[in-house]
Each structure stands twice: as structure tokens, then as C-alpha cells.
XYZ file of C-alpha atoms in Angstrom:
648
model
C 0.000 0.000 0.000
C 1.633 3.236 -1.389
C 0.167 6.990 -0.876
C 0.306 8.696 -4.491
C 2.688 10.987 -5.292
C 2.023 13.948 -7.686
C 3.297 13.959 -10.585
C 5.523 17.106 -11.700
C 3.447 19.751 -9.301
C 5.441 20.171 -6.604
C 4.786 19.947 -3.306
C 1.591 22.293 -2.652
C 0.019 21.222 -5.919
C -3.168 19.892 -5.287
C -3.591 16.012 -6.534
C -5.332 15.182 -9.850
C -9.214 14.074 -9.727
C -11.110 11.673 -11.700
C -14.706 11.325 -12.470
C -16.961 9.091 -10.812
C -16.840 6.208 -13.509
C -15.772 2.856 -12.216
C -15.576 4.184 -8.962
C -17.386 2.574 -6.417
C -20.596 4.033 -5.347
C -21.405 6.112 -2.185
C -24.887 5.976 0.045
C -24.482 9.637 1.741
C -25.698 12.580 -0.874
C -23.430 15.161 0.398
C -20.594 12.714 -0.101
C -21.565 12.408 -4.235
C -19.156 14.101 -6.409
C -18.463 14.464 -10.367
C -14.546 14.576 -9.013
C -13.036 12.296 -7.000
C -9.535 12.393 -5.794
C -7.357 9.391 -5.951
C -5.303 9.162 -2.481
C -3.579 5.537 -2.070
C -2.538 2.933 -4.758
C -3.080 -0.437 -3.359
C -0.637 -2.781 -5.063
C -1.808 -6.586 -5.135
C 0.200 -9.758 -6.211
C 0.786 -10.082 -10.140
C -1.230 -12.955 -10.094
C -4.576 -11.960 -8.443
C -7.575 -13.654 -9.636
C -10.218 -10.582 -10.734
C -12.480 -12.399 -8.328
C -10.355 -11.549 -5.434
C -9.754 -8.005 -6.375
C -13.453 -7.841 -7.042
C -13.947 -9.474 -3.145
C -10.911 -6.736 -1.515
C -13.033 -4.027 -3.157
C -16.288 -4.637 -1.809
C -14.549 -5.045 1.652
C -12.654 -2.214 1.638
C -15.946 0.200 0.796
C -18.394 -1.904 2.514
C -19.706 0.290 5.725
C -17.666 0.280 9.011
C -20.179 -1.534 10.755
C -19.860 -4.403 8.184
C -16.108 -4.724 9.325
C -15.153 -2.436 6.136
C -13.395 0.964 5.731
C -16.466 3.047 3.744
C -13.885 4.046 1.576
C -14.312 4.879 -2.481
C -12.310 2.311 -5.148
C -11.323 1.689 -7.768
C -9.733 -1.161 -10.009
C -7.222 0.353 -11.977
C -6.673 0.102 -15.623
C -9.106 -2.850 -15.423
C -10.593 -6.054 -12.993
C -7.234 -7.755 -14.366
C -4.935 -5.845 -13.402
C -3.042 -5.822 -10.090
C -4.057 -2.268 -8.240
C -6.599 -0.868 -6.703
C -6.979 2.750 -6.509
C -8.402 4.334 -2.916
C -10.491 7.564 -2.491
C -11.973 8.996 0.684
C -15.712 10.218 0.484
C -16.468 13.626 2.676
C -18.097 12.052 5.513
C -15.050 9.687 6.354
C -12.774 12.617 5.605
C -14.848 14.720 8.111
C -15.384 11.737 10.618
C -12.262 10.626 11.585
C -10.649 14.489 11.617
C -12.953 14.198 15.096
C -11.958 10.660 15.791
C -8.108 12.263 15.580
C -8.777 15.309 17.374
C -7.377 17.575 14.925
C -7.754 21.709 15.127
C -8.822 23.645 11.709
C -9.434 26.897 11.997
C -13.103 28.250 12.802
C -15.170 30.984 11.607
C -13.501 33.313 13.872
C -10.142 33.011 12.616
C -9.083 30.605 15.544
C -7.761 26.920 15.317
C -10.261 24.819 17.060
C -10.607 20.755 17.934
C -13.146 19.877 15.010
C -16.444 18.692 15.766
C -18.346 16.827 13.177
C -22.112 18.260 14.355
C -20.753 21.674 14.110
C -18.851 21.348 10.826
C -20.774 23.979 9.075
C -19.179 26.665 11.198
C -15.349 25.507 10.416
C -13.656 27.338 6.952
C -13.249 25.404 4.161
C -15.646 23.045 4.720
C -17.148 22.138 1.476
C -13.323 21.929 -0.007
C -11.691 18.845 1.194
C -8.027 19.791 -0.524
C -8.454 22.936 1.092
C -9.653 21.640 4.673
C -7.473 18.684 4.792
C -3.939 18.737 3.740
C -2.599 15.867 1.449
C -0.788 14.373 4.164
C -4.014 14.503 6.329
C -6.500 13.114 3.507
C -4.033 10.295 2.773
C -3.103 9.251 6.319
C -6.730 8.906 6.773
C -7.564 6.496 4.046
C -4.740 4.401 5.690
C -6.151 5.089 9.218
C -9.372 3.840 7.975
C -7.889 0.320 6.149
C -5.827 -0.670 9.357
C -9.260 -0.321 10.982
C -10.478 -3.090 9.096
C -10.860 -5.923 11.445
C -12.668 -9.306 10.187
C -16.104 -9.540 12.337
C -15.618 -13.803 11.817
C -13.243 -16.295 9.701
C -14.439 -15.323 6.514
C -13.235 -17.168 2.745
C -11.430 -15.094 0.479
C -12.830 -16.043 -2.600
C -9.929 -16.873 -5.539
C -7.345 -18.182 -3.030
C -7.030 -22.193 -1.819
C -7.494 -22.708 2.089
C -6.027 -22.753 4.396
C -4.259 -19.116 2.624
C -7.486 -18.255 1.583
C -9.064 -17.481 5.571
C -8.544 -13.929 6.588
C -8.573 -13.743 10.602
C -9.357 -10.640 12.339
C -5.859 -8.115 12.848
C 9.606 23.666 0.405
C 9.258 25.402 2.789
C 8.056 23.692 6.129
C 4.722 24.768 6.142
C 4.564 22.754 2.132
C 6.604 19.623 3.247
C 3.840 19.626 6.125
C 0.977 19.769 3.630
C 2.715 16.995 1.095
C 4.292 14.902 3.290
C 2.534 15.305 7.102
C 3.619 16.365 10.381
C 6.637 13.863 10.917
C 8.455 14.434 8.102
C 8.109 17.971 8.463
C 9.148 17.801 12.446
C 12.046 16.029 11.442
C 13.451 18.929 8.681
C 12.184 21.705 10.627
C 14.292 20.647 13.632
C 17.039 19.620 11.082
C 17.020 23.167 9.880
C 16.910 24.808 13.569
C 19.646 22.934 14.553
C 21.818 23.690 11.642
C 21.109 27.358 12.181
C 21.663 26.645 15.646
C 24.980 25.321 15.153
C 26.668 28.676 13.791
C 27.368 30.324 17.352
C 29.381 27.136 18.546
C 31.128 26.649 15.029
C 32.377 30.161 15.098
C 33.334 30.351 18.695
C 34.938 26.906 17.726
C 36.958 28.257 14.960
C 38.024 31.190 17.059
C 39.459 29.218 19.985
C 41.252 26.603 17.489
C 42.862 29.626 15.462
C 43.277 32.512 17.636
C 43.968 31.163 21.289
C 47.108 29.861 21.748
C 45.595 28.147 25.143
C 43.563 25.686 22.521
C 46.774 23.447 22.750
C 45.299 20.097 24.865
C 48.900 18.610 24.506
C 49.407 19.153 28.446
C 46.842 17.055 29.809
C 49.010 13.720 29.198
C 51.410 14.010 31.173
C 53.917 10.967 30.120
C 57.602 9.862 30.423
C 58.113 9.661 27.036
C 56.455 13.183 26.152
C 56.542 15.680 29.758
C 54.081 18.314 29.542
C 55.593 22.021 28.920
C 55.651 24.916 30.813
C 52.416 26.429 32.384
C 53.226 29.469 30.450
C 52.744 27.912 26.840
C 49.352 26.585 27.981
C 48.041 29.886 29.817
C 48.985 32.667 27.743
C 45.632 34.227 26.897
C 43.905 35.186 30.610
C 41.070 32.996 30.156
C 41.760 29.291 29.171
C 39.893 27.996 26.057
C 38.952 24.876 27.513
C 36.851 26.187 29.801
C 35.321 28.996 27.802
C 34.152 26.058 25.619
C 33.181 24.083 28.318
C 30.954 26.436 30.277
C 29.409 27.905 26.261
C 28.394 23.864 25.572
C 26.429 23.790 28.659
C 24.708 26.295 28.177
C 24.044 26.068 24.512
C 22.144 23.324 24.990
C 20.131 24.409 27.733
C 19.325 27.290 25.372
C 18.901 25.414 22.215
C 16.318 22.964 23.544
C 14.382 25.398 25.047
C 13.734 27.698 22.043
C 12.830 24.421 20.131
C 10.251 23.183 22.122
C 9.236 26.672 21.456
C 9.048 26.476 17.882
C 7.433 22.813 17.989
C 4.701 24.296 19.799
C 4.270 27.134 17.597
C 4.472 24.594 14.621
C 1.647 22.360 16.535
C -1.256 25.253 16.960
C -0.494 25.917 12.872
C -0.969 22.320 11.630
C -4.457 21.728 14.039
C -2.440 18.687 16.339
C -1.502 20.571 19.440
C -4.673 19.312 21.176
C -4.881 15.808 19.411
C -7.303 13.197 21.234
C -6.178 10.372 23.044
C -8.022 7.184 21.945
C -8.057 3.644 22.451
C -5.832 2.314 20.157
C -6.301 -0.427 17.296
C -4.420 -3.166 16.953
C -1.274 -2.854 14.698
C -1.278 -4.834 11.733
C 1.683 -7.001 12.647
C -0.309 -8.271 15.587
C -1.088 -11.916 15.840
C -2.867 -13.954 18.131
C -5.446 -16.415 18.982
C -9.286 -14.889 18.116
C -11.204 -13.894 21.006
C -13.184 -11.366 22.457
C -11.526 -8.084 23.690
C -12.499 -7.550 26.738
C -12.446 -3.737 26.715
C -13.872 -3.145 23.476
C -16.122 -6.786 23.587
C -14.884 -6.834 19.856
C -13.601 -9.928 18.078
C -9.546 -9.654 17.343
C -6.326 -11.553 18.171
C -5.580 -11.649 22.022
C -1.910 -12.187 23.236
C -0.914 -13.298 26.884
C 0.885 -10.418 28.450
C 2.970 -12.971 30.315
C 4.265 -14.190 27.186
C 5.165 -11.279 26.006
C 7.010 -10.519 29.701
C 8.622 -13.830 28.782
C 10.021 -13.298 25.437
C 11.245 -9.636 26.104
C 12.974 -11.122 29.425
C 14.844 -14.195 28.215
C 15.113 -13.242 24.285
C 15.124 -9.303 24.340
C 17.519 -8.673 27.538
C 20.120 -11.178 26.666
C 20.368 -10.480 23.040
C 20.747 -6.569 23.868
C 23.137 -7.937 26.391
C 25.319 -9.354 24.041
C 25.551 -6.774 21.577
C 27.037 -4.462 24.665
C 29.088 -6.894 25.340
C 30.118 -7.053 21.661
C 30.782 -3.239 22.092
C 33.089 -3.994 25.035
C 35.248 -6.265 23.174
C 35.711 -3.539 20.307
C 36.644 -1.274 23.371
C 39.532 -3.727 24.205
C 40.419 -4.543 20.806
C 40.695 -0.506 20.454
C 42.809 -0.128 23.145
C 45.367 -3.084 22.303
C 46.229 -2.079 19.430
C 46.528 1.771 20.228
C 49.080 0.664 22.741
C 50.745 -1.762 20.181
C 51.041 1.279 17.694
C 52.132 3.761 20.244
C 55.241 1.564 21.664
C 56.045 1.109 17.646
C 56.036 4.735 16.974
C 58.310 5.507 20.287
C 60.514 2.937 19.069
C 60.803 4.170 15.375
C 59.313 7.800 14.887
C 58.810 7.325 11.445
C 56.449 9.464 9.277
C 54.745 5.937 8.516
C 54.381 4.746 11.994
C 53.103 8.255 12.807
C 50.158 7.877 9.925
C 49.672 3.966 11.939
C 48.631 5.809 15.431
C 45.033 6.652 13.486
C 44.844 3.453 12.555
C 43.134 2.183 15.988
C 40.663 4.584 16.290
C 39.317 4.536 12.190
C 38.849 0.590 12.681
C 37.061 1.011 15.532
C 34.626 3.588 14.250
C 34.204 1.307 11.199
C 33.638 -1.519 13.650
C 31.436 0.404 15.584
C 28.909 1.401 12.564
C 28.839 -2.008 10.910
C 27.498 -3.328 14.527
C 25.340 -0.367 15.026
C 23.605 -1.758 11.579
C 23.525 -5.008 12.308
C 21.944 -4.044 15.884
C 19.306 -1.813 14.534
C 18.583 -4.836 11.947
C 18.312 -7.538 15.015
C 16.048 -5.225 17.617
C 13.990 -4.921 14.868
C 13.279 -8.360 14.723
C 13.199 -8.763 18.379
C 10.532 -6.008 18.625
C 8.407 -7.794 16.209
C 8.661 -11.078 18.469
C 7.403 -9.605 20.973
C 3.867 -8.870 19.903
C 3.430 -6.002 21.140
C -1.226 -4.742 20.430
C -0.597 -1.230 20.174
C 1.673 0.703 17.342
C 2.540 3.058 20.318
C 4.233 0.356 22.084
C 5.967 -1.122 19.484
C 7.882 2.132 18.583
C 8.531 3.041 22.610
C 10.387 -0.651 22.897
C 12.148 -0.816 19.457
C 13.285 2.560 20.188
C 14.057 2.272 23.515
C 16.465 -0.822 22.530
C 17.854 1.049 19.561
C 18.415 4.428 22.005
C 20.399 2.307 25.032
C 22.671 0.754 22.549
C 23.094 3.602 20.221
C 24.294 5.916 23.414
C 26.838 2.809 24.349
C 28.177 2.113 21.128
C 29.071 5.363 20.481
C 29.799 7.485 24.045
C 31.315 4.491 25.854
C 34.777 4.500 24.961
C 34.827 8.450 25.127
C 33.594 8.732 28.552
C 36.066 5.966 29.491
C 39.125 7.654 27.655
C 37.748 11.091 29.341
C 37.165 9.631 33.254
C 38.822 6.500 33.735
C 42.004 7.148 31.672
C 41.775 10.674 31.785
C 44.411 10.982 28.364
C 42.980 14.060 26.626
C 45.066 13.831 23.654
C 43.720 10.147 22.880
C 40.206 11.563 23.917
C 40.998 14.771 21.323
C 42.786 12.519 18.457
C 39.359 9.790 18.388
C 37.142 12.597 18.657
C 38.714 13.906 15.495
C 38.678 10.517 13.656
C 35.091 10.056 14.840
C 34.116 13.300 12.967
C 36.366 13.080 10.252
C 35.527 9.290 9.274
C 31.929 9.622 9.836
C 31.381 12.754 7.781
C 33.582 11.335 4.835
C 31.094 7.903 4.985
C 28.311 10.162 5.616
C 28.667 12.297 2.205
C 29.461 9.447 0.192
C 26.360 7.245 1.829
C 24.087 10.172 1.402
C 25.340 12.368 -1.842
C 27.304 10.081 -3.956
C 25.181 6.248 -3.298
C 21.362 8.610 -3.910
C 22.875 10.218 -7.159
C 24.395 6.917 -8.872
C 20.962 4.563 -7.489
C 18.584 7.336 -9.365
C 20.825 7.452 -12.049
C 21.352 4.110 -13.066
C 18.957 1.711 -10.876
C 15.910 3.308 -10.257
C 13.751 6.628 -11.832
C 9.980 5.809 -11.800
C 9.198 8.699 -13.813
C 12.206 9.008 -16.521
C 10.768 7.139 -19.262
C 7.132 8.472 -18.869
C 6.096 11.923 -20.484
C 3.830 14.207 -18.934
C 0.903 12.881 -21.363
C 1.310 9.373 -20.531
C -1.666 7.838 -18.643
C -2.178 8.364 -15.082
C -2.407 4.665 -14.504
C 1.404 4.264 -15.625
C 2.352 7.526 -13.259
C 0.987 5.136 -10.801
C 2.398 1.955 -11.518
C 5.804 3.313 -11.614
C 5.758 4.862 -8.754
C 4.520 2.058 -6.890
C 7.680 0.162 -8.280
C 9.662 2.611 -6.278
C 11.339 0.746 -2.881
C 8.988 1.979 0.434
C 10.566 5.072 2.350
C 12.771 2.982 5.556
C 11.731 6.084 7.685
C 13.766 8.628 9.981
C 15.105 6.208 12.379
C 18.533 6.410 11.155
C 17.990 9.992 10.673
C 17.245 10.892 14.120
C 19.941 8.601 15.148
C 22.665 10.396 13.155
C 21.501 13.665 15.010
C 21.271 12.460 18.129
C 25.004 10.970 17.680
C 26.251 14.396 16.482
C 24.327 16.218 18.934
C 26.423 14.226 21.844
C 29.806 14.619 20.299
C 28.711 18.440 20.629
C 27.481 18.990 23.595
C 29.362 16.184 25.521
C 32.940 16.729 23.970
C 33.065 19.464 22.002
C 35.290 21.359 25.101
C 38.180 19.198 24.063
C 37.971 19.286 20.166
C 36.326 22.850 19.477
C 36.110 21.898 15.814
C 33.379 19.505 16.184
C 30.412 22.288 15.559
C 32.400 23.294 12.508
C 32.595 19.771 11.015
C 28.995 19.182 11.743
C 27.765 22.144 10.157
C 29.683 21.716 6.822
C 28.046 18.162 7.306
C 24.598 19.811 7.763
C 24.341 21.881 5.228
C 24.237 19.222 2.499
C 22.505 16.835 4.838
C 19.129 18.763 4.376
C 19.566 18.681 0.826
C 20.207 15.518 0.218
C 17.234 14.014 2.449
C 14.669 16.199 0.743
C 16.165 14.298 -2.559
C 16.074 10.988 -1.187
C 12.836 11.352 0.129
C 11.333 12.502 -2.860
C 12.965 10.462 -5.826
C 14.016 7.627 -4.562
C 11.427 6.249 -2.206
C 7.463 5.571 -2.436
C 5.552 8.617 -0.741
C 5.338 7.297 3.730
C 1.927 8.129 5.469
C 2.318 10.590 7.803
C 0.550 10.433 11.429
C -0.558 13.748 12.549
C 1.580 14.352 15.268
C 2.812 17.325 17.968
C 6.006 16.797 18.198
C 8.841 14.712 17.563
C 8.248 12.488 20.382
C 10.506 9.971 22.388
C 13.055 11.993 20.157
C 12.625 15.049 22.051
C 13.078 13.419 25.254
C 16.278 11.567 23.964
C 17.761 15.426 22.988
C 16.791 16.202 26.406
C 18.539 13.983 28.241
C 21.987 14.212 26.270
C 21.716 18.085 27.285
C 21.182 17.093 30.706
C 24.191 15.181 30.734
C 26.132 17.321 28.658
C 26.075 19.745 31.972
C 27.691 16.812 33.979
C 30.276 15.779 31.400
C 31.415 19.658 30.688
C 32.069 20.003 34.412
C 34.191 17.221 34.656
C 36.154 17.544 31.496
C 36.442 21.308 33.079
C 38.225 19.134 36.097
C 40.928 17.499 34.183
C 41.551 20.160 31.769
C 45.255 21.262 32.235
C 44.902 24.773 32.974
C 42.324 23.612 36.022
C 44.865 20.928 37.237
C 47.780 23.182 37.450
C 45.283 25.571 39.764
C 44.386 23.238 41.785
C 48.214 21.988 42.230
C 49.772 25.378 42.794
C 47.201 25.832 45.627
C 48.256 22.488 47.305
C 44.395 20.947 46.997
C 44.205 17.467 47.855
C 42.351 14.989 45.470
C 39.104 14.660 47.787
C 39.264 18.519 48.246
C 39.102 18.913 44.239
C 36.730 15.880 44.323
C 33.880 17.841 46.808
C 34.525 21.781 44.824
C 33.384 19.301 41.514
C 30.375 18.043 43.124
C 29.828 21.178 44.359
C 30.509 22.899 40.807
C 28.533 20.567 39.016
C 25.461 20.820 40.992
C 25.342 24.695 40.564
C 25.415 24.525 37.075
C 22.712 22.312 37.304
C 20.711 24.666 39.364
C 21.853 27.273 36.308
C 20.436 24.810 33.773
C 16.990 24.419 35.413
C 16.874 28.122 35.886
C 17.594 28.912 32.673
C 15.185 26.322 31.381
C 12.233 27.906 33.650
C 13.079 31.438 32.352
C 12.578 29.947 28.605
C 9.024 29.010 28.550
C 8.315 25.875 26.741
C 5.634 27.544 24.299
C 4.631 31.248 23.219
C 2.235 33.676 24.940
C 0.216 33.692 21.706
C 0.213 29.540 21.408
C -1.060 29.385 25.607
C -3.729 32.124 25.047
C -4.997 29.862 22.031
C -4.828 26.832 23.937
C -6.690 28.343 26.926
C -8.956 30.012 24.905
C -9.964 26.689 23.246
C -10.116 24.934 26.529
C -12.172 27.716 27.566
C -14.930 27.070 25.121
C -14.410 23.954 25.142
C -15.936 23.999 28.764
C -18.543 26.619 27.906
C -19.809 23.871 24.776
C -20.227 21.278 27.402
C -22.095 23.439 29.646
C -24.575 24.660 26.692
C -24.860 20.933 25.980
C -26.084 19.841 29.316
C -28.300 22.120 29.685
C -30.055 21.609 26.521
C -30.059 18.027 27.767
C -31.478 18.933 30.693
C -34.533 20.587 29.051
C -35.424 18.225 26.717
C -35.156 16.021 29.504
C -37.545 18.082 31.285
C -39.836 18.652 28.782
C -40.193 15.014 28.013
C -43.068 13.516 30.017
C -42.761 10.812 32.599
C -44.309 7.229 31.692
C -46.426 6.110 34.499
């Protein structure tokens, strides 16, 4: 099941219409039409028998209370071929924009929750492309077919038993309209933090060029290599390391703050900032034995939640287990042979042995990423096994695997160079190969793999002219591969957003690297996104979710991991050495250091509120008559109740 692109319009265009011929027919009048507007291309197996298309049609528009979707179809080209064609009548449309609890604006100017009865009052109303976006019409013709739940065993005509028994289971405002509300979360908040990321690139670029004090050398004090004079590192009066230090703390603090900001500003414009909370539907991947639910007293699959405890327990745990334990070993391998190297290079000094000392840290990195694919691959999988009813739940657990190892398998052996080994210069030198290595696969993974796969392998439209049928616009793009989604995107960010704000004090370059990285990261999404893979559906959503949280976090440890990489910078150590401190003296003015810049952090994050004056007034003034509705509506009750005469 694919949503339809549009063919050569761009992205605000609004999507072709048909007439009403061979489209199935509708009961409601208001929902007749002489247009209709083809939203989803259902694409069946090659060798369909026309009387199982003919039997998947007449389910799909057959009334909800029939088990069906009471959505419009269509069979293509013809009963033979292998597509069906989806439209949503207005009545559906308007129906489930209530069941979602989305906000469109109301005759007074103001976004409001929409409310079927009172749908004459909302703008727009008798123009669904202008009411709905495409991203809204579309995600609701798929909203309505995972609906579809079986009311007993029935036959699917056309297919041998046992197969043949169906059981019951631009800019951002125009990718928001195309595409829907989480692919345009994700690119506004790519865009805001590449704007974002200017400030700490150019105070980066200032402290690596123009303060001698940027020179970490110091902080490893060996045998082999003693540390020079205080006076090299502390010329300038205030030390780079901790001007970068105290300036990563606090741009995150700052920068999350302004963006839940702008999400909620971007939530009151697309309707979803006051979306309903309702009992979910089973997810498609479910299976189970058939029973009756006994919330809904509806016939579905039904899984034991003990099993479930059972296979996340002894499958789930253990399997994540070993894949940390995997990153462990990589740890140890990285550290052997950066020793090995090192004693080669102090015994040589050659030019070539001097190249060898990156060596180490690029393997690892390449290590790291091919087991970082294979995890994502594997909790995938394990996710699945679980069972898990609700669609909710199945994203917080496969996330919530993919999030633990992800911060692992790429922090660990930083925070154990920083705090256990406490070598800046290894800490600085893998930093740099991190950022290096990763942008150079990065560009080539993104930019150069995209170009040569739409080149050579895949173009749906390159052979088809704009006069061409619509039915072969269709088919070709249904050929196209379905979009993977923005797991790996949000991962990628999240990764770059710790080496930032965790690290950045002892490589100030890393905001510079990540911006160059940025700026063609944007760009080449966008093009991925819309050549390369079949148009996603797009939940209406009102922010970006466990995401958010996950950001969150990484700037609430960035305050802790600043203040200790503060500690063992050299300019700090030689302080705390002239003045004849004692280790558990330094140890408590830490603590005590690290928990005021908490108590800075919180401040500054309840100085920043987390939405706009405007966006609260809205939102109170909707809750307001939201409460006034109600109390009109009970007292109506009341006097038809009233005027209603008592039976004796």
C-alpha cells in the first residue's frame, strides 16, 4: 500500500481528480461528487484472480459496521490488473478528523478541535483539498484500512485454504501539507539545529585559530612526552577549555528550550496541538489467537501479556546484552592495538608509523557502525517477536532498545578515555577521527550512493512523459522501494548532537565539522525522500516524540560531562596543584561545581518558557470554550429532559 505521489506539481500542488466512472458508489448525498480524488494505490500480487480483487473491493468500501473501511475504489486500468486505486468520500474525511482530534481553523479566525455536528461553522468546509492537507486526507484512508478488522473467519474467494481465511488483525509549512507532520518535524528541527549550530562553530573556529591556550597537549602528562611549561598553555587570561566548556552547557540548555518553542508554535499551525487520546487499534503485525476483547467486547487476536514478559525477558535482555558486550570487546580490541602502535612509533618515529597511530581509532569507528547496523537490523526483529497490540508500544520498545545501545556504542569509549584514563590527547585525536571518518562515509552514503541509485537503478518517472496515462504515473511509482523512515535519521543527530554537547570542550572543531556536514545533509534528504522512495503516510503528530526526550537527556548530561572535562583540563589541574588541593578537596569543589550549574540549567530552562504567549492564550482560549460547549450541551439536555413527560 503506497500513498500517491504527484506527478511534476510540486509539493503544494493539489492532486489530480477523476470522475466518478468505475468508482465505487457512495450511500451519503453530500458525499456524491463528479470529481473524485485518488489518495492511495493499493498494489496486489501479479497474479490476483479478478475475483479476489473484485472481493478486496467490496470489503474495503463496505460500511464500518460491516467490518469495512467506507472508503471509495477503484480497479485500476481494469478487474485484471493488479491495483486498486483508494479515495476517501467527505463524511469519512470529516469523521475521523474528530476521531483524531485535529484543530482547523473556525469561523472566527481561531484553530479549534473539530467537531463533526458543528462542521458547518469551520472554513473550508465544502473543499476537502483545502480543509485537509494531502498528508491529512491520505493518512486517513490508511487510518481507515488498518481499521479493518474481520467480524468472523471469513473465505477469500480466488485463493485455496487454508491461505485463503482472513482472521481478524519547500518550505516547512509545504513539506507539512505533502508529506505530514513527521516528516516535516524532522526537517524543521534539522534546519533549527543547523542554524543553531553557527554560534558554537564560530566560537569553535576562534578558539582553534586565535587562542594559543587551545593546545590540549598538556593534559598527558607521560615519560616519554613531559608536559611544557604552564606558560605555553596559559597565555591568553582565560583558558579555552573552559570557555568552551561552560558555552556547551549552556548552549544546549538554550537550544532545547527555544525548540520546544518552535514545535509548539508549529503544533497550533498544523491543528495537532490538542490531538485526542483514543483507544488504540491493533497494529497490523499483531497476531494472536481470536477472542473477544475484553475492553472493546470486539472480536480480534488476544496475546498473553505474560508471554510477552517472557520473550522480552529471556530473548530481548540477553540479546541486547550481548551486543554491549560485543561493544566492550571492540573497546579492548581498540585499546590493544593503540598501545601496540604507540610503543612502535616511540621505538621508530617514522612518518609511517606516525600515519599507523590513526589506525586504531578509524577501525574502531568502522567496527562500531557495521554493529550499530547489524543491531538496529536484530532489535527490529526482536521487537516484532514480541507482539506487542498497540503501534505506540511497538515504537517506545524498538526505540528504547535502539536508544540504550546507540548511546553505548558510540559514548562508551569516550567517557572511558575522558574519566577512567583521563588521556585528553587520545580523547581529542578519536574525537577527530570520529568526525572526520563519519562525515567522509556520511557524504558518500548520502550524496554520492542517492545520485548513482537514481541514475542508473531506479527513476519511476524518466521514461514516462507528462501525457502518458495516469495509470502508468501510478504503476511506476509504486515500483519505487517503500521510504525505511527517519530512524537512522534521528539517530545520526542524536550521535552528532552528543559529540557536541558532551565533547566538544576538548575538540572545538566539532560544531564546525557538523555544520559543513549539515548543510548538504538537508539537501540531500529532501532528494532521497522525494525520488528515490514511495511517498510514507504521515501520522498527525505534535512533536517529535521519544526523540525530544532523547535530545533532552543528552543536554542534561552534557552539563555533567562539561564540568568534569572542566576538572581534568590542564589549565584547572595546574590551579588546583599550585594551591596544594588534595584529590578529595578537588573531588567535593566538583560536586559542588557541578550541581550549581545544574541549578543554572533548570533556571535557565524555567526562564525559557516551553511555548509562546500567543500559542497558551490559544490553547486556553480553546479549553475555555471547550468547557462553555459542554455546559450549553447539558443544559439543553437537561430541558429536553424536562420537557419530556414521565411514563407512568
Amino acid at each position: 500500500m503506497t500513498s500517491q505521489k504527484e506527478p511534476q506539481e510540486g509539493l503544494s500542488a493539489p492532486a489530480k481528480v477523476t470522475g466518478p466512472s468505475s468508482w465505487s458508489r457512495v450511500s451519503c448525498p453530500c458525499c456524491i461528487s463528479s470529481h473524485i480524488e485518488p489518495l492511495v494505490l493499493i498494489q496486489l500480487a501479479e497474479n490476483i484472480q479478478p475475483i479476489t480483487k473484485q472481493w478486496i473491493m467490496s470489503v474495503i468500501s463496505a460500511p464500518v459496521k460491516a467490518g469495512g473501511a467506507q472508503l471509495l475504489v477503484h480497479p485500476g486500468e481494469d478487474m485484471k490488473g493488479d491495483m486498486i486505486v483508494v479515495a476517501a468520500p467527505r463524511c469519512t474525511l470529516l469523521r475521523v478528523t474528530e476521531d483524531l482530534g485535529l484543530c482547523k481553523t473556525y469561523q472566527d479566525g481561531n484553530m479549534t478541535a473539530f467537531s463533526f455536528e458543528d462542521r458547518d461553522n469551520f472554513c473550508n468546509i465544502d473543499d476537502m483539498q483545502q480543509f485537509l492537507t494531502l498528508a491529512e486526507r491520505q493518512y486517513i484512508v490508511k487510518h481507515e484500512l488498518d481499521s479493518m478488522r474481520a467480524r468472523e473467519d471469513q473465505r477469500i474467494p480466488g485463493i485455496p485454504a487454508p491461505k485463503g481465511k482472513l482472521k481478524a488483525r519547500e518550505s516547512i509549512y509545504s513539506i507539512h501539507a505533502y508529506f505530514g507532520g513527521t516528516i516535516a518535524y524532522y526537517f524543521s528541527f534539522l534546519d533549527y539545529y543547523t542554524l543553531s549550530l553557527f554560534p558554537p562553530a564560530i566560537l569553535g573556529l576562534f578558539i582553534t585559530f586565535f587562542l594559543p591556550s587551545a593546545n590540549f597537549s598538556s593534559g598527558n602528562k607521560t615519560e616519554s612526552a613531559p608536559a611544557p611549561p604552564k606558560d605555553d598553555d596559559d597565555t591568553p587570561s582565560v583558558s579555552s577549555y573552559m570557555v568552551q566548556a561552560v558555552f556547551s552547557m549552556l548552549w544546549s540548555t538554550v537550544f532545547m528550550e527555544l525548540w520546544k518553542r518552535r514545535s509548539a508554535a508549529l503544533s497550533y499551525r498544523w491543528g495537532t496541538f490538542n490531538l485526542a487520546e483514543q483507544f488504540q487499534e491493533p497494529r497490523p503485525g499483531f497476531h494472536g489467537e481470536l477472542g473477544t476483547n475484553p475492553v472493546t467486547g470486539r472480536l480480534e487476536p488476544l496475546f498473553p501479556e505474560w508471554k510477552r514478559r517472557l520473550r522480552i525477558g529471556l530473548v530481548s535482555v540477553p540479546v541486547v546484552g550481548v551486543f554491549l558486550g560485543l561493544v566492550v570487546m571492540g573497546m579492548a580490541g581498540f585499546y590493544f592495538f593503540e598501545r601496540l602502535f604507540s610503543n612502535w612509533h616511540k621505538a621508530s618515529g617514522s612518518y609511517f608509523t606516525a600515519v599507523l597511530l590513526y589506525l586504531p581509532s578509524i577501525a574502531h569507528i568502522v567496527y562500531t557502525n557495521v554493529l550499530g547496523n547489524i543491531y538496529r537490523n536484530v532489535a527490529l526483529k526482536l521487537t516484532e517477536a514480541e507482539n506487542h497490540r498497540e503501534e505506540s508500544s511497538f515504537d517506545y520498545h524498538h526505540t528504547t532498545k535502539v536508544l540504550v545501545f546507540t548511546f553505548f556504542n558510540n559514548f562508551a569509549v569516550l567517557f572511558h578515555i575522558a574519566f577512567f584514563k583521563e588521556d585528553m590527547p587520545l580523547l581529542r585525536k578519536r574525537l577527530s577521527s570520529l568526525l572526520i571518518v563519519t562525515q567522509v562515509v556520511n557524504q558518500f552514503t548520502e550524496v554520492v550512493v542517492p545520485f548513482l541509485v537514481d541514475r542508473f537503478l531506479t527513476s519511476a518517472d524518466r521514461n514516462l512523459k507528462e501525457d502518458d496515462p495516469e495509470v502508468d504515473h501510478l504503476q511506476a511509482q509504486g515500483s519505487l522501494p517503500a521510504f525505511p523512515g527517519l530512524f537512522a535519521e534521528y539517530i545520526e543527530l542524536l550521535v552528532q548532537f552528543g559529540y557536541l554537547s558532551l565533547f566538544s570542550c576538548v575538540y572545538p572543531l566539532t560544531a564546525p565539522l557538523l555544520l559543513l556536514n549539515n548543510l548538504t545533509e538537508i539537501r540531500t534528504d529532501a532528494y532521497k525522500l522525494c525520488k528515490l522512495f514511495n511517498k510514507p503516510f504521515s501520522a498527525p503528530v505534535a512533536n517529535m516524540g521519544v526523540w525530544q526526550t532523547a535530545f533532552e537527556v543528552l543536554s542534561f548530561i552534557s552539563v555533567m560531562s562539561n564540568c568534569w572535562l572542566l576538572l581534568l583540563s590542564p589549565r584547572v589541574k595546574d590551579l588546583t596543584e599550585d594551591a596544594g588541593l588534595s584529590s578529595s578537596k578537588v573531588l567535593v569543589i566538583a560536586v559542588i561545581v557541578e550541581h550549581a550549574l545544574i541549578m543554572v540549567k533548570m533556571i535557565l530552562a524555567f526562564m525559557i518558557p516551553d511555548e509562546p504567549d500567543w500559542v497558551r492564550i490559544k490553547r486556553e482560549q480553546i479549553e475555555y470554550h471547550s468547557m462553555q460547549a459542554l455546559k450549553k450541551q447539558r443544559i439543553m439536555r437537561s430541558r429536553v429532559e424536562d420537557k419530556v413527560p414521565l411514563k407512568a
